[in-house]
C-alpha positions as a printed Julia matrix, in Angstrom:
463×3 Matrix{Float64}:
  24.97  170.21  -45.72
  22.5   167.62  -46.85
  19.84  165.2   -45.27
  22.64  163.22  -43.4
  23.92  166.42  -41.84
  20.41  167.46  -40.64
  19.58  164.14  -39.16
  22.97  164.06  -37.3
  22.45  167.75  -36.11
  19.07  167.34  -34.75
  19.7   163.81  -33.42
  22.89  164.35  -31.48
  21.74  167.79  -30.41
  18.48  166.54  -29.17
  20.05  163.71  -27.14
  22.54  166.1   -25.46
  19.69  168.55  -24.68
  17.45  165.88  -23.16
  20.31  165.16  -20.77
  21.58  168.62  -19.95
  18.75  170.82  -20.84
  16.57  172.37  -17.98
  13.28  171.91  -20.03
  13.93  168.42  -21.48
  10.48  168.43  -23.2
  11.52  170.86  -25.79
  12.26  169.83  -29.29
  15.42  171.01  -31.24
  15.05  171.52  -34.75
  16.92  173.39  -37.74
  14.24  175.81  -38.49
  13.37  177.57  -41.83
  14.9   180.79  -40.76
  18.04  179.05  -39.98
  18.18  177.49  -43.37
  17.69  180.85  -45.02
  20.39  182.44  -42.9
  22.75  179.8   -43.97
  22.42  180.83  -47.58
  23.16  184.36  -46.46
  26.23  183.27  -44.72
  27.28  181.45  -47.79
  26.77  184.74  -49.83
  28.8   186.75  -47.17
  31.61  184.23  -47.34
  31.83  184.62  -51.07
  31.9   188.47  -50.79
  35.02  188.16  -48.4
  36.38  185.47  -50.52
  36.6   183.08  -47.77
  35.58  179.29  -47.95
  31.96  178.68  -46.77
  32.24  175.98  -44.25
  35.03  177.66  -42.08
  33.21  181.02  -42.25
  30.0   179.02  -41.5
  31.79  177.33  -38.44
  33.24  180.69  -37.13
  29.78  182.42  -37.52
  28.08  179.7   -35.27
  31.05  179.83  -32.89
  30.56  183.37  -32.25
  26.79  183.18  -32.15
  27.19  180.22  -29.7
  29.37  182.16  -27.37
  26.89  185.19  -27.41
  24.07  182.78  -26.52
  26.15  181.47  -23.78
  26.67  184.89  -22.43
  23.06  185.72  -22.74
  22.26  182.67  -20.65
  25.02  183.67  -17.91
  23.77  187.25  -17.86
  20.04  186.09  -17.53
  19.26  187.78  -20.77
  16.47  185.39  -21.44
  14.49  187.65  -19.06
  13.9   190.12  -21.78
  11.49  187.75  -23.7
   8.89  188.47  -21.29
   8.56  191.8   -22.76
   7.33  190.29  -26.03
   4.07  189.01  -24.51
   1.11  186.99  -25.83
   0.49  189.55  -28.37
   3.6   188.89  -30.39
   3.84  185.1   -29.25
   0.48  184.2   -30.78
   1.24  186.1   -33.98
   4.63  184.15  -34.08
   3.08  180.84  -33.39
   0.33  181.31  -36.01
   3.21  182.27  -38.52
   5.22  179.12  -37.71
   1.79  176.99  -38.33
   1.15  179.03  -41.5
   4.76  178.35  -42.86
   4.12  174.73  -42.61
   0.76  174.69  -44.34
   1.93  177.1   -47.0
   4.93  174.89  -47.72
   2.86  171.89  -47.9
   0.28  173.59  -50.43
   3.08  175.14  -52.48
   4.61  171.85  -52.91
   1.38  170.23  -54.25
   0.78  173.27  -56.69
   4.49  172.84  -57.93
   3.81  169.33  -58.67
   0.65  170.03  -60.55
   2.83  172.12  -62.96
   5.53  169.39  -63.36
   3.46  166.15  -63.35
   1.0   164.84  -65.82
  -2.52  164.04  -64.74
  -1.91  160.54  -63.49
   1.22  161.5   -61.52
  -0.54  164.71  -59.94
  -3.63  162.63  -58.8
  -1.22  159.96  -57.15
   0.68  162.88  -55.55
  -2.65  164.28  -54.22
  -3.69  161.02  -52.83
  -0.44  160.54  -51.01
  -0.42  164.33  -49.99
  -3.99  164.28  -48.65
  -3.82  160.71  -47.53
  -0.81  161.34  -45.21
  -2.56  164.23  -43.58
  -5.97  162.29  -43.23
  -4.37  159.26  -41.63
  -2.2   161.12  -39.2
  -5.14  163.44  -38.33
  -7.53  160.66  -37.93
  -5.45  158.55  -35.81
  -4.42  161.49  -33.23
  -8.09  162.44  -33.0
  -9.03  158.84  -32.18
  -7.61  159.47  -28.7
 -11.05  161.32  -28.06
 -13.14  158.34  -29.44
 -15.46  156.26  -27.37
 -14.06  153.15  -28.9
 -11.81  150.54  -27.59
  -9.98  150.92  -24.41
  -8.03  154.12  -23.41
  -4.61  152.52  -23.88
  -5.42  151.35  -27.34
  -6.74  154.65  -28.32
  -3.48  156.35  -26.85
  -1.4   153.82  -28.9
  -3.19  154.64  -32.04
  -2.76  158.23  -31.65
   0.91  158.1   -30.68
   1.79  156.06  -33.81
  -0.7   157.59  -36.17
   1.86  159.91  -37.95
   4.44  156.95  -38.34
   1.69  154.67  -39.86
   0.55  157.33  -42.15
   4.23  157.44  -43.65
   4.33  153.59  -43.79
   0.93  153.32  -45.59
   1.35  155.94  -48.05
   4.85  154.75  -48.98
   3.84  151.23  -49.42
   0.65  152.52  -51.51
   3.14  154.52  -53.74
   5.43  151.68  -54.25
   2.42  149.49  -55.3
   1.55  151.75  -58.28
   2.66  151.79  -61.76
   2.93  155.47  -61.8
   6.37  156.9   -60.59
   6.59  159.67  -57.84
   9.72  161.4   -56.81
  11.09  159.88  -53.72
  14.17  160.93  -51.18
  16.46  158.49  -53.28
  18.24  161.5   -54.98
  18.6   163.38  -51.59
  19.78  160.61  -49.38
  23.15  159.03  -50.3
  23.12  155.15  -50.68
  26.13  154.46  -48.67
  24.91  152.89  -45.09
  27.51  154.73  -42.76
  27.72  157.63  -40.74
  29.38  159.86  -43.53
  28.53  163.25  -44.91
  26.23  163.73  -47.94
  29.27  164.77  -50.22
  31.82  162.66  -48.4
  33.82  165.41  -46.73
  35.26  165.16  -43.25
  33.15  165.88  -40.41
  35.35  168.17  -38.85
  35.43  171.72  -40.52
  39.0   172.99  -41.25
  38.44  176.28  -39.23
  41.99  177.44  -39.69
  41.65  177.61  -43.48
  40.58  181.27  -43.5
  42.25  184.32  -42.44
  42.14  185.59  -39.02
  40.4   188.8   -40.22
  37.57  186.83  -41.92
  37.16  184.64  -38.65
  36.62  187.86  -36.77
  34.5   189.48  -39.58
  32.16  186.38  -38.84
  30.95  188.16  -35.7
  28.77  190.27  -37.86
  26.69  187.64  -39.28
  26.52  185.91  -36.01
  24.64  188.92  -34.42
  21.36  188.33  -36.29
  21.85  184.55  -35.71
  21.77  185.15  -32.15
  18.37  187.2   -32.5
  16.79  184.28  -34.51
  17.87  181.68  -31.8
  16.96  183.96  -28.9
  13.4   184.53  -30.18
  12.59  180.92  -31.58
  14.16  179.28  -28.37
  12.45  181.47  -25.74
   9.12  181.73  -27.46
   9.13  177.91  -27.59
   9.78  177.76  -24.1
   7.07  180.15  -23.04
   4.27  178.42  -25.16
   5.5   175.1   -23.78
   5.26  176.12  -20.2
   1.97  177.84  -20.3
  -0.25  177.13  -17.33
  -2.72  174.85  -19.35
   0.19  172.48  -19.98
   0.1   171.61  -16.29
   3.8   171.21  -15.94
   5.15  170.86  -12.49
   8.93  171.35  -12.9
   8.97  174.86  -14.26
  11.37  176.31  -16.88
  14.92  177.06  -17.04
  15.28  179.78  -19.9
  18.72  181.06  -18.92
  20.34  177.65  -18.52
  18.66  176.48  -21.96
  20.07  179.49  -23.67
  23.5   178.44  -22.19
  23.08  174.98  -23.33
  21.79  175.89  -26.89
  24.67  178.19  -27.25
  27.13  175.26  -26.61
  25.24  173.11  -29.12
  25.7   175.81  -31.74
  29.29  175.7   -31.26
  29.3   171.98  -31.36
  27.16  172.06  -34.7
  29.44  174.69  -36.27
  32.55  172.67  -35.61
  31.01  169.72  -37.51
  29.5   171.77  -40.25
  26.03  170.69  -39.66
  22.81  172.82  -39.35
  22.39  175.02  -36.12
  19.49  173.96  -34.06
  17.36  175.58  -31.3
  13.9   175.04  -29.68
  11.21  174.92  -32.33
   7.62  175.29  -32.94
   5.19  173.48  -33.14
   7.08  170.33  -32.11
   7.89  171.65  -28.61
   4.1   172.19  -27.93
   3.03  168.78  -29.49
   5.63  166.75  -27.63
   4.01  167.55  -23.96
   0.52  167.09  -25.17
   1.31  163.6   -26.62
   2.78  162.71  -23.17
  -0.17  164.17  -21.35
  -3.41  162.65  -20.27
  -6.19  164.85  -21.98
  -9.71  164.8   -21.19
 -12.64  166.3   -23.54
 -15.21  168.16  -21.55
 -18.38  169.99  -22.53
 -19.46  173.57  -21.41
 -22.61  175.46  -22.69
 -22.77  173.1   -25.58
 -19.15  173.58  -26.74
 -16.59  170.88  -26.65
 -13.0   171.57  -25.17
  -9.8   169.71  -24.43
  -7.61  170.12  -21.22
  -4.73  168.44  -19.88
  -5.36  166.65  -16.74
  -2.0   165.2   -16.09
   1.41  165.96  -17.7
   4.44  163.52  -17.71
   7.69  165.24  -17.52
  10.6   162.92  -18.59
  13.78  163.05  -20.39
  13.51  159.44  -21.75
  11.14  160.19  -24.7
  13.26  163.1   -26.13
  16.43  161.12  -25.93
  14.98  158.09  -27.42
  13.25  160.06  -30.16
  16.56  161.52  -31.26
  18.51  158.42  -30.84
  16.24  156.66  -33.22
  16.69  159.81  -35.62
  20.4   159.24  -35.46
  19.98  155.6   -36.28
  17.78  156.33  -39.24
  21.11  157.21  -41.07
  21.7   153.6   -41.11
  18.4   152.93  -42.7
  19.12  154.93  -45.92
  17.56  152.38  -48.13
  14.33  152.59  -46.24
  14.54  156.51  -46.38
  14.97  156.45  -50.28
  11.58  154.68  -50.65
   9.69  157.83  -49.1
   7.82  159.9   -51.59
   8.59  163.46  -51.26
   5.19  164.56  -51.39
   4.42  162.4   -48.43
   6.78  164.73  -46.35
   4.73  167.6   -47.28
   1.58  165.89  -46.34
   3.06  165.57  -42.92
   4.0   169.22  -43.0
   0.36  169.96  -43.5
  -0.62  167.87  -40.58
   1.95  169.59  -38.36
   0.72  172.95  -39.47
  -3.03  172.36  -38.78
  -2.4   170.63  -35.57
  -0.34  173.63  -34.41
  -3.39  175.93  -34.89
  -5.15  174.26  -32.0
  -4.81  176.12  -28.52
  -3.68  179.4   -30.31
  -5.88  182.27  -29.09
  -5.28  184.27  -32.14
  -6.62  181.65  -34.28
  -9.54  181.01  -31.95
 -10.46  184.62  -32.12
 -10.28  184.74  -36.02
 -12.68  182.06  -36.15
 -15.01  184.11  -33.94
 -15.31  186.61  -36.62
 -17.14  184.1   -38.8
 -19.12  182.54  -35.91
 -22.73  183.43  -34.76
 -22.51  185.48  -31.73
 -24.96  183.43  -29.78
 -22.79  180.42  -30.44
 -19.49  181.98  -29.19
 -17.59  179.63  -26.56
 -18.07  180.98  -23.08
 -14.3   181.3   -22.34
 -12.75  183.85  -20.22
 -12.38  186.53  -22.6
 -15.75  186.22  -24.32
 -17.4   186.56  -20.94
 -15.55  189.56  -19.83
 -14.72  191.58  -22.89
 -17.24  193.26  -25.3
 -17.25  191.46  -28.8
 -16.26  194.71  -30.68
 -13.1   195.06  -28.44
 -12.37  191.42  -29.06
 -12.58  191.92  -32.82
 -10.35  195.17  -32.69
  -7.6   193.31  -30.66
  -7.71  190.41  -33.21
  -7.61  192.88  -36.07
  -4.46  194.65  -34.61
  -2.94  191.21  -33.94
  -3.89  189.91  -37.4
  -2.17  193.11  -38.93
   1.02  192.18  -37.0
   0.8   188.66  -38.41
   0.42  189.85  -41.81
   3.55  191.95  -41.69
   5.51  188.99  -40.18
   4.47  186.93  -43.05
   5.32  189.56  -45.78
   8.65  189.93  -44.21
   9.16  186.1   -43.92
   8.23  185.75  -47.53
  10.53  188.7   -48.74
   7.53  190.75  -49.62
   7.14  188.12  -52.43
  10.05  189.74  -54.38
  11.43  187.28  -56.85
  15.25  187.06  -57.35
  16.82  184.92  -60.02
  19.19  182.32  -59.0
  22.7   183.73  -58.58
  21.31  187.09  -57.71
  20.88  188.85  -54.45
  18.62  191.35  -52.7
  19.51  194.95  -52.63
  22.12  195.06  -49.97
  22.82  191.25  -50.21
  20.48  190.5   -47.36
  16.81  189.15  -47.73
  14.21  190.92  -45.6
  13.37  187.68  -44.18
  16.2   187.86  -41.84
  15.0   190.74  -40.04
  11.57  189.09  -38.71
  13.13  188.65  -35.26
  13.86  192.44  -35.06
  10.14  192.92  -36.25
   8.82  190.68  -33.26
  10.81  192.81  -30.92
   9.39  196.05  -32.51
   5.97  194.84  -31.4
   6.98  195.34  -27.81
   6.47  199.16  -27.81
   3.2   198.5   -29.85
   1.89  196.24  -26.96
   3.26  198.63  -24.14
   2.25  202.0   -25.59
  -0.19  201.77  -28.56
  -2.75  198.98  -27.43
  -3.57  200.54  -24.02
  -4.51  203.65  -26.05
  -7.14  201.9   -28.16
  -8.2   199.18  -25.77
  -9.12  199.39  -22.22
  -6.1   198.08  -20.08
  -8.61  195.75  -18.01
  -9.84  194.3   -21.28
  -6.25  193.91  -22.56
  -5.13  192.06  -19.67
  -8.16  189.64  -20.03
  -7.2   189.18  -23.68
  -3.78  188.33  -22.98
  -4.52  185.93  -20.03
  -4.24  182.19  -20.56
  -7.11  181.07  -18.49
  -9.65  182.13  -15.7
  -7.09  181.38  -13.15
  -4.91  184.25  -14.25
  -7.71  186.85  -13.72
  -9.29  188.25  -10.59
 -13.05  187.69  -10.84
 -13.93  190.99   -8.97
 -12.18  193.17  -11.26
 -14.09  192.46  -14.42
 -17.47  193.14  -15.94
 -19.1   190.03  -17.44
 -20.79  190.26  -20.74
 -23.4   187.64  -21.32
């Protein structure tokens, strides 16, 4: 399962979801937890002495059927129990993973490259981030006409790729590119030349049914990522008019899991932060000032299936542009990861409240929770939520336990696979623990999106 399979899985699944999905603004991706879980499925197939791809396919088929059943039985309703307490910690985890991967790659290159190569890597890495960030922020600028600013902002990230790739090819110093990871053959063929259809009948019937066991954690991962992405995508501040379709989308994603499994490509589901960035790129956003603080807000959203379909169609067609892909330096991709991670921090209330810890109290922004909740209570809630984030991070990172290649964790399963379970364990924390240490009125304010979710007559204002 290589680059070609990833492009085809995300491209074809994205096009189908843009047509049949209930919330077509959602972006489907093969997430990091999915990639990790594929390696676990591989180790389990070796344990039962079954071929990997057929065992992988049966795992995905069972998981897809379970997801479709969840949708039919309206099981997506259980995601509302998670609440903003866990949603914000989870969203910050995803943003942190992108930033961590980007920094880790740069540090890794420092240990392998000489000074000249590392300095070029640093320029490409940081240059990609700066160009993409500057172009996106140019939307707020006072210069040029609004339509021109919008074009610059929308095409900023692709321009960063082109500019930094051109800069790298014009240097005498060599940097690693995607040439070794993308096959040179221009065709819709798999990375290693295998047939697209997986021979699912090449394993025993008992092994096919045993694949139900690894399918259950896979369903938890998909359920969590898919529905948290849907909740954050349809928040009131996004000003979407057509609502959501959580149950139907679970059914559609389940069907796509089966399709991906049959062809032996990565499993996909609604992903962060792409699903949040997409509607904001389409929306009209204005900047306003309140009590000396600058804010962004969506004034008009555009809900369409065209952009999602076109995006993923172009992704499929990039398979025919392999000579161009081979020119892209790998470090440029990680500079873009840094941009995605930093962009995802915006609008996360947990991140905003963490910044308040280091902000002069007189300079606090006059948002709904600052005006209604005592500062000490805000910091207490943030501290508890930060502990939840740290625990999620440690589980995601397998508690930084190093396992040599070819070895396995005790029990054969890395701890990172249980982070969806950990998120659901935050539900009793939110329901039973937090109301005991924080006033329920203040807790409701801290978990509200905006002033519109609150009753003005219920709260005491803190100046």
